[in-house]
């Protein structure tokens, strides 16, 4: 009997997992909010109980990070994420606004493909599973091959919790033999509804090119600016704590220090008093060679201790060293340590003033972390405001560590292990991804109580513009489909509304319609909004999109004036009422476009005789 090819086995596993996940979502169709929350509460409790075992397994399998912080991350992904979504409505009718006639209904997306990285494997698996199930979705996890065992065990913890709470365990599954091909097959499977991808740029691009809706999470290259007004000792403490947070394996951890010159020496001494090592020129050169390989971060250093990295690079530091600091004179390929490095290694850039700090920080973001996260330490509110306004980062952490801050552990940001970076980084959102991103919201809407009055008024306005009667199918008096004359002109029921327009069209002279002109003689467009009434207009001339007040009266049906009666239905009124352009302006424009041709200027028009310039249309 032949053995099934490993690649074919992996593809078959994907197909089987998605089918089981799809069946599990159908089993949840009748679950209400209470029943769904019962599953999530069980998952959170189970994740917290298994936090230590899963942390040990993750470090043992991947060699990345520190057990203490992996436990902390697992607790955050289970209890922290659950606390943030506990009271969120994700099932059935989630809001009802009787005054506006709107009802919102939440429905599940379906089967979610969850791509999990090796840097934070167990916590990401737990967090993604919980926000998926909160919306009655199923999730199939595709782990990084180096972490498939610990992610698989995390999924198993979630499965057992769901089953104990009365739900189908196949709501959470993890591929046991993931490959590049099987991950691609999972993302493109016809029953995969949504992709939640956490990883590098290539993975995010693959997710978005799969043809399925996707939440991609881009890389981070996080600069931290320390201003001359900062509390220097507090800033140094925060940066060291952040770098020690699982050896800087969060993509939102600090990557570069941008120091204002007046406080640079004081800050570096404060860092050294907390175990940081400031590399000399030779040590910096060795770090550059070891950490940056071909313009990319050496994957062997991810989440490693500083002493281990220094030893492999070719020099020695104390084993209690917290961070390796290395000066860099700029940002870019010529400066190897200015790339994203997910370990306790920080490039150091010294600048003069916050404006220069802005420029360097922006260069760092643009070199690999656009849209992700930035940190700033300053007490000057003017400096902070400039950071808020100018920096292309979705999360700006102020006077605090960025690793726990950006994920919502030490801030009021939404707790999440998946951090969107926005369109500037090729992501669909800049949010911290949570349960609300994984549900669909339907909206049931009732008509406005005054919509018929608005409709009649707007139809009258258009009739005044065109000089024609109400159109077929409008349901208004004079509608040809209701048996009235097919060319009745403006119906009597709307003449009272149209009359002011017709009167103005008949009485307004050419001098009134004259438009301001630019220095070159061309007509200038007025600043009047297209749908607002002009000075002196009657209520009937008001914008079609303005809602009438509750005290508005019904339209009068008085007889039309002689001016209105005399206006032939086939002619355009002399004034283009409601337009930002007057009739004179429009005619001036049309006169330069092939004898008023509505197709536009003649140049390049197929109806223009290039020999004579005449219009043949």
Coordinates of C-alpha atoms in Angstrom, one line a residue, residues 66 222 236 239-245 247-248 253-259 267-268 271-292 300-328 336-349:
X66 CA 11.0 33.8 28.2
X222 CA 8.9 51.1 16.1
X236 CA 14.6 54.7 30.6
X239 CA 12.0 51.2 27.6
X240 CA 14.0 48.6 29.6
X241 CA 10.7 47.0 30.8
X242 CA 9.3 47.0 27.3
X243 CA 12.4 45.3 25.9
X244 CA 12.4 42.7 28.6
X245 CA 8.7 41.9 27.9
X247 CA 12.6 39.7 24.8
X248 CA 10.9 42.2 22.6
X253 CA 8.2 46.6 20.8
X254 CA 10.7 49.5 20.5
X255 CA 13.2 49.1 17.7
X256 CA 15.0 52.5 17.7
X257 CA 15.7 55.2 20.2
X258 CA 15.6 58.8 18.9
X259 CA 17.1 61.0 21.6
X267 CA 19.0 58.9 29.2
X268 CA 21.7 56.4 28.1
X271 CA 19.5 52.9 30.7
X272 CA 22.9 51.5 31.7
X273 CA 21.9 51.7 35.4
X274 CA 19.1 49.3 34.5
X275 CA 21.3 46.7 32.8
X276 CA 21.6 48.1 29.3
X277 CA 24.9 47.7 27.5
X278 CA 26.1 50.6 25.2
X279 CA 28.2 49.0 22.4
X280 CA 31.5 50.5 21.3
X281 CA 32.3 50.9 17.6
X282 CA 33.8 47.4 17.2
X283 CA 30.9 45.7 19.0
X284 CA 28.4 47.7 16.9
X285 CA 30.1 46.5 13.7
X286 CA 29.8 42.9 14.9
X287 CA 26.2 43.3 15.8
X288 CA 25.5 44.8 12.4
X289 CA 27.0 41.8 10.6
X290 CA 25.3 39.2 12.8
X291 CA 21.8 40.8 13.2
X292 CA 21.3 41.9 9.6
X300 CA 18.1 33.1 14.9
X301 CA 18.1 36.1 17.1
X302 CA 14.3 36.5 17.5
X303 CA 13.4 36.6 21.2
X304 CA 16.9 35.7 22.4
X305 CA 18.6 37.1 25.5
X306 CA 21.1 40.0 25.0
X307 CA 24.1 38.0 26.3
X308 CA 23.3 35.1 23.8
X309 CA 23.1 37.6 20.9
X310 CA 26.4 39.3 21.9
X311 CA 28.1 36.0 22.3
X312 CA 27.1 34.8 18.8
X313 CA 28.1 38.2 17.4
X314 CA 31.6 37.9 18.8
X315 CA 31.8 39.8 22.1
X316 CA 30.8 39.2 25.7
X317 CA 28.4 41.0 28.1
X318 CA 27.1 40.2 31.5
X319 CA 24.3 37.6 31.5
X320 CA 22.0 40.0 33.4
X321 CA 22.2 42.5 30.5
X322 CA 18.8 43.8 29.6
X323 CA 19.3 45.6 26.3
X324 CA 22.1 46.1 23.7
X325 CA 22.4 49.7 22.5
X326 CA 24.2 50.6 19.3
X327 CA 24.6 54.0 17.7
X328 CA 23.5 54.4 14.1
X336 CA 22.1 47.6 9.3
X337 CA 20.6 48.0 12.7
X338 CA 17.8 50.4 11.6
X339 CA 15.7 47.5 10.4
X340 CA 13.1 45.7 12.6
X341 CA 14.9 43.4 15.0
X342 CA 12.6 41.4 17.3
X343 CA 15.0 41.1 20.3
X344 CA 16.5 43.4 22.9
X345 CA 18.7 45.3 20.5
X346 CA 18.0 49.0 19.9
X347 CA 19.6 51.4 17.5
X348 CA 20.4 54.8 18.9
X349 CA 19.9 58.1 16.9

